[in-house]
Amino acid sequence: MEKERVIVAERRAGAALPACLFAWLVPGAGHLYLGRVGKGLVFLGCIGALFVLGVAMDAGLQMHLGFDDPLAFLRSLAQMALGAPYFLARAMGFEAGRVTSVTYEYGNTFTEVGGLLNILVILDAYDVAVGRK
Amino acid sequence: MIGSHLLALLVFSALASVVFATLLREDQKNRVRFALMTFGAFVLSAIVVGWLMFPFPD
């Protein structure tokens, strides 16, 4: 019995890294990988919708690394937490956004909050993987 | 795409509330209740802050 428990704990610990990686790459994918399909689909739908709506509202997706503008750096980190969709959208030419658009700041907020929520989702995937949830 | 301030607020609040409820509550009934409360808190606080900011347009 004790041996089985150790094996299960080792498997869970082994699943934590890929679960977190998948959760970062695609919102909800970590939970799908861990068999929490319902939760995974909710995260994929909601965070995906926040990102897509944000880009549709002309959000800027510029990558700002460095501390010369700390707020822009934090903003970039938040957006990068969305993983593959962020880099895909940049590669598809949505990087600049449209500063003159009325909804530019709304778009920024949608994409940044989507990324911040995805950080919470990654931490939740870790908790599920190690058996805390 | 979403040109209205109120619509943007409602959509944002709904999506964020669902994620918070899914993260923080385990059973369905509590999730729905928590999501509704969070949604209400988002919308109400935005309207209250909007009213408080009304005398200071700049």
mmCIF file of C-alpha atoms in Angstrom:
data_model
loop_
_atom_site.group_PDB
_atom_site.id
_atom_site.type_symbol
_atom_site.label_atom_id
_atom_site.label_comp_id
_atom_site.label_asym_id
_atom_site.label_seq_id
_atom_site.Cartn_x
_atom_site.Cartn_y
_atom_site.Cartn_z
ATOM 1 C CA MET A 1 0.000 0.000 0.000
ATOM 2 C CA GLU A 2 2.744 2.401 1.016
ATOM 3 C CA LYS A 3 4.753 1.439 -2.085
ATOM 4 C CA GLU A 4 1.743 2.181 -4.330
ATOM 5 C CA ARG A 5 1.349 5.563 -2.684
ATOM 6 C CA VAL A 6 5.007 6.370 -3.357
ATOM 7 C CA ILE A 7 4.656 5.313 -7.020
ATOM 8 C CA VAL A 8 1.527 7.487 -7.451
ATOM 9 C CA ALA A 9 3.308 10.432 -5.790
ATOM 10 C CA GLU A 10 6.312 9.996 -8.108
ATOM 11 C CA ARG A 11 4.060 9.864 -11.181
ATOM 12 C CA ARG A 12 2.267 13.005 -10.052
ATOM 13 C CA ALA A 13 5.546 14.791 -9.441
ATOM 14 C CA GLY A 14 6.689 13.683 -12.907
ATOM 15 C CA ALA A 15 3.508 15.122 -14.427
ATOM 16 C CA ALA A 16 3.957 18.527 -12.798
ATOM 17 C CA LEU A 17 6.560 19.883 -15.216
ATOM 18 C CA PRO A 18 4.816 18.875 -18.472
ATOM 19 C CA ALA A 19 1.460 19.987 -17.024
ATOM 20 C CA CYS A 20 2.836 23.445 -16.218
ATOM 21 C CA LEU A 21 4.549 23.661 -19.606
ATOM 22 C CA PHE A 22 1.369 22.707 -21.493
ATOM 23 C CA ALA A 23 -0.658 25.076 -19.293
ATOM 24 C CA TRP A 24 1.651 27.929 -20.271
ATOM 25 C CA LEU A 25 1.758 27.033 -23.970
ATOM 26 C CA VAL A 26 -2.012 26.797 -24.399
ATOM 27 C CA PRO A 27 -4.398 28.018 -21.656
ATOM 28 C CA GLY A 28 -6.194 24.979 -20.206
ATOM 29 C CA ALA A 29 -3.934 22.399 -21.868
ATOM 30 C CA GLY A 30 -2.295 21.517 -18.538
ATOM 31 C CA HIS A 31 -5.648 20.494 -17.091
ATOM 32 C CA LEU A 32 -6.550 18.584 -20.264
ATOM 33 C CA TYR A 33 -3.222 16.725 -19.952
ATOM 34 C CA LEU A 34 -4.054 15.857 -16.326
ATOM 35 C CA GLY A 35 -7.496 14.553 -17.275
ATOM 36 C CA ARG A 36 -9.460 17.540 -15.888
ATOM 37 C CA VAL A 37 -11.255 18.024 -19.188
ATOM 38 C CA GLY A 38 -14.086 20.242 -17.935
ATOM 39 C CA LYS A 39 -11.809 22.704 -16.196
ATOM 40 C CA GLY A 40 -9.382 22.687 -19.114
ATOM 41 C CA LEU A 41 -12.102 23.558 -21.615
ATOM 42 C CA VAL A 42 -13.447 26.371 -19.405
ATOM 43 C CA PHE A 43 -9.949 27.891 -19.140
ATOM 44 C CA LEU A 44 -9.312 27.452 -22.848
ATOM 45 C CA GLY A 45 -12.635 29.083 -23.732
ATOM 46 C CA CYS A 46 -12.501 32.004 -21.292
ATOM 47 C CA ILE A 47 -8.816 32.925 -21.468
ATOM 48 C CA GLY A 48 -8.789 32.239 -25.219
ATOM 49 C CA ALA A 49 -11.790 34.556 -25.616
ATOM 50 C CA LEU A 50 -10.085 37.290 -23.540
ATOM 51 C CA PHE A 51 -7.035 37.097 -25.798
ATOM 52 C CA VAL A 52 -8.917 36.930 -29.124
ATOM 53 C CA LEU A 53 -11.240 39.792 -28.124
ATOM 54 C CA GLY A 54 -8.238 41.793 -26.929
ATOM 55 C CA VAL A 55 -6.442 41.366 -30.246
ATOM 56 C CA ALA A 56 -9.676 42.164 -32.099
ATOM 57 C CA MET A 57 -9.869 45.383 -30.057
ATOM 58 C CA ASP A 58 -6.456 46.448 -31.434
ATOM 59 C CA ALA A 59 -4.287 45.530 -28.430
ATOM 60 C CA GLY A 60 -0.557 46.146 -28.722
ATOM 61 C CA LEU A 61 1.523 42.969 -28.361
ATOM 62 C CA GLN A 62 4.984 44.545 -28.394
ATOM 63 C CA MET A 63 7.620 42.633 -26.460
ATOM 64 C CA HIS A 64 9.317 45.048 -24.099
ATOM 65 C CA LEU A 65 12.251 43.531 -22.213
ATOM 66 C CA GLY A 66 14.414 45.584 -19.872
ATOM 67 C CA PHE A 67 13.830 47.961 -16.975
ATOM 68 C CA ASP A 68 13.968 51.307 -18.809
ATOM 69 C CA ASP A 69 10.152 51.242 -18.801
ATOM 70 C CA PRO A 70 9.182 48.944 -15.899
ATOM 71 C CA LEU A 71 5.423 49.113 -16.493
ATOM 72 C CA ALA A 72 5.795 48.159 -20.169
ATOM 73 C CA PHE A 73 8.069 45.308 -19.088
ATOM 74 C CA LEU A 74 5.461 44.012 -16.622
ATOM 75 C CA ARG A 75 2.783 44.378 -19.280
ATOM 76 C CA SER A 76 4.853 42.314 -21.703
ATOM 77 C CA LEU A 77 5.415 39.636 -19.076
ATOM 78 C CA ALA A 78 1.661 39.432 -18.453
ATOM 79 C CA GLN A 79 0.965 39.033 -22.171
ATOM 80 C CA MET A 80 3.759 36.475 -22.604
ATOM 81 C CA ALA A 81 2.111 34.341 -19.907
ATOM 82 C CA LEU A 82 -0.483 33.512 -22.577
ATOM 83 C CA GLY A 83 2.091 31.321 -24.282
ATOM 84 C CA ALA A 84 1.707 30.169 -27.891
ATOM 85 C CA PRO A 85 -1.303 32.370 -28.821
ATOM 86 C CA TYR A 86 0.701 35.508 -27.964
ATOM 87 C CA PHE A 87 3.710 34.524 -30.081
ATOM 88 C CA LEU A 88 1.444 33.249 -32.868
ATOM 89 C CA ALA A 89 -0.481 36.536 -32.994
ATOM 90 C CA ARG A 90 2.801 38.467 -33.113
ATOM 91 C CA ALA A 91 4.045 36.253 -35.945
ATOM 92 C CA MET A 92 0.783 36.864 -37.811
ATOM 93 C CA GLY A 93 1.354 40.631 -37.764
ATOM 94 C CA PHE A 94 -0.861 41.708 -34.838
ATOM 95 C CA GLU A 95 2.149 42.980 -32.890
ATOM 96 C CA ALA A 96 1.674 46.727 -33.241
ATOM 97 C CA GLY A 97 -2.031 46.994 -32.513
ATOM 98 C CA ARG A 98 -3.600 50.380 -33.296
ATOM 99 C CA VAL A 99 -2.846 53.104 -30.765
ATOM 100 C CA THR A 100 -5.420 55.479 -32.266
ATOM 101 C CA SER A 101 -8.226 52.953 -31.852
ATOM 102 C CA VAL A 102 -10.875 53.789 -29.224
ATOM 103 C CA THR A 103 -10.634 50.244 -27.869
ATOM 104 C CA TYR A 104 -6.793 50.065 -27.769
ATOM 105 C CA GLU A 105 -6.596 50.228 -23.951
ATOM 106 C CA TYR A 106 -9.489 47.802 -23.588
ATOM 107 C CA GLY A 107 -7.632 45.382 -25.844
ATOM 108 C CA ASN A 108 -4.473 45.763 -23.777
ATOM 109 C CA THR A 109 -6.422 45.095 -20.576
ATOM 110 C CA PHE A 110 -8.120 42.014 -22.027
ATOM 111 C CA THR A 111 -4.822 40.464 -23.196
ATOM 112 C CA GLU A 112 -2.895 41.355 -20.020
ATOM 113 C CA VAL A 113 -5.562 40.028 -17.674
ATOM 114 C CA GLY A 114 -5.852 36.895 -19.823
ATOM 115 C CA GLY A 115 -2.121 36.306 -19.270
ATOM 116 C CA LEU A 116 -2.346 36.983 -15.528
ATOM 117 C CA LEU A 117 -5.271 34.574 -15.219
ATOM 118 C CA ASN A 118 -3.217 31.995 -17.105
ATOM 119 C CA ILE A 119 -0.497 32.267 -14.431
ATOM 120 C CA LEU A 120 -3.132 31.289 -11.841
ATOM 121 C CA VAL A 121 -4.207 28.424 -14.125
ATOM 122 C CA ILE A 122 -0.582 27.210 -14.383
ATOM 123 C CA LEU A 123 -0.295 27.221 -10.573
ATOM 124 C CA ASP A 124 -3.604 25.339 -10.330
ATOM 125 C CA ALA A 125 -2.323 22.734 -12.827
ATOM 126 C CA TYR A 126 0.744 22.311 -10.610
ATOM 127 C CA ASP A 127 -1.452 21.780 -7.540
ATOM 128 C CA VAL A 128 -3.519 19.179 -9.402
ATOM 129 C CA ALA A 129 -0.376 17.425 -10.668
ATOM 130 C CA VAL A 130 1.177 17.089 -7.203
ATOM 131 C CA GLY A 131 -2.110 15.965 -5.654
ATOM 132 C CA ARG A 132 -2.998 19.046 -3.618
ATOM 133 C CA LYS A 133 -6.337 19.330 -5.434
ATOM 134 C CA MET B 1 -15.246 44.817 -32.312
ATOM 135 C CA ILE B 2 -16.669 45.804 -28.912
ATOM 136 C CA GLY B 3 -17.317 49.525 -29.164
ATOM 137 C CA SER B 4 -19.444 49.995 -26.076
ATOM 138 C CA HIS B 5 -17.822 50.598 -22.675
ATOM 139 C CA LEU B 6 -20.623 48.767 -20.884
ATOM 140 C CA LEU B 7 -20.465 45.757 -23.202
ATOM 141 C CA ALA B 8 -16.671 45.548 -22.746
ATOM 142 C CA LEU B 9 -17.170 45.692 -18.964
ATOM 143 C CA LEU B 10 -19.845 42.969 -19.040
ATOM 144 C CA VAL B 11 -17.844 40.624 -21.307
ATOM 145 C CA PHE B 12 -14.629 41.117 -19.330
ATOM 146 C CA SER B 13 -16.408 40.597 -15.994
ATOM 147 C CA ALA B 14 -18.183 37.460 -17.197
ATOM 148 C CA LEU B 15 -15.015 35.797 -18.548
ATOM 149 C CA ALA B 16 -12.851 36.680 -15.541
ATOM 150 C CA SER B 17 -15.588 35.599 -13.100
ATOM 151 C CA VAL B 18 -15.936 32.176 -14.717
ATOM 152 C CA VAL B 19 -12.158 31.594 -14.529
ATOM 153 C CA PHE B 20 -12.022 32.672 -10.863
ATOM 154 C CA ALA B 21 -15.001 30.500 -9.951
ATOM 155 C CA THR B 22 -13.523 27.458 -11.744
ATOM 156 C CA LEU B 23 -10.198 27.979 -9.967
ATOM 157 C CA LEU B 24 -11.482 28.679 -6.480
ATOM 158 C CA ARG B 25 -14.571 26.479 -6.058
ATOM 159 C CA GLU B 26 -14.788 22.722 -6.549
ATOM 160 C CA ASP B 27 -18.492 21.897 -6.787
ATOM 161 C CA GLN B 28 -20.862 23.159 -9.444
ATOM 162 C CA LYS B 29 -23.377 24.903 -7.193
ATOM 163 C CA ASN B 30 -20.736 26.910 -5.356
ATOM 164 C CA ARG B 31 -19.010 27.755 -8.644
ATOM 165 C CA VAL B 32 -22.187 29.253 -10.109
ATOM 166 C CA ARG B 33 -22.866 31.244 -6.938
ATOM 167 C CA PHE B 34 -19.267 32.483 -6.736
ATOM 168 C CA ALA B 35 -19.205 33.408 -10.442
ATOM 169 C CA LEU B 36 -22.420 35.428 -10.095
ATOM 170 C CA MET B 37 -21.143 37.222 -6.994
ATOM 171 C CA THR B 38 -17.782 38.015 -8.628
ATOM 172 C CA PHE B 39 -19.514 39.224 -11.783
ATOM 173 C CA GLY B 40 -21.781 41.485 -9.721
ATOM 174 C CA ALA B 41 -18.807 42.805 -7.743
ATOM 175 C CA PHE B 42 -16.867 43.610 -10.938
ATOM 176 C CA VAL B 43 -19.773 45.457 -12.561
ATOM 177 C CA LEU B 44 -20.936 47.252 -9.418
ATOM 178 C CA SER B 45 -17.445 48.402 -8.404
ATOM 179 C CA ALA B 46 -16.763 49.699 -11.932
ATOM 180 C CA ILE B 47 -20.005 51.696 -11.902
ATOM 181 C CA VAL B 48 -19.329 53.069 -8.389
ATOM 182 C CA VAL B 49 -15.756 54.063 -9.303
ATOM 183 C CA GLY B 50 -17.090 55.608 -12.535
ATOM 184 C CA TRP B 51 -19.530 57.739 -10.515
ATOM 185 C CA LEU B 52 -16.803 58.777 -8.078
ATOM 186 C CA MET B 53 -14.583 59.822 -10.998
ATOM 187 C CA PHE B 54 -17.367 61.763 -12.705
ATOM 188 C CA PRO B 55 -16.511 65.175 -11.131
ATOM 189 C CA PHE B 56 -12.868 64.806 -12.263
ATOM 190 C CA PRO B 57 -12.939 64.390 -16.041
ATOM 191 C CA ASP B 58 -9.245 65.271 -16.481
#
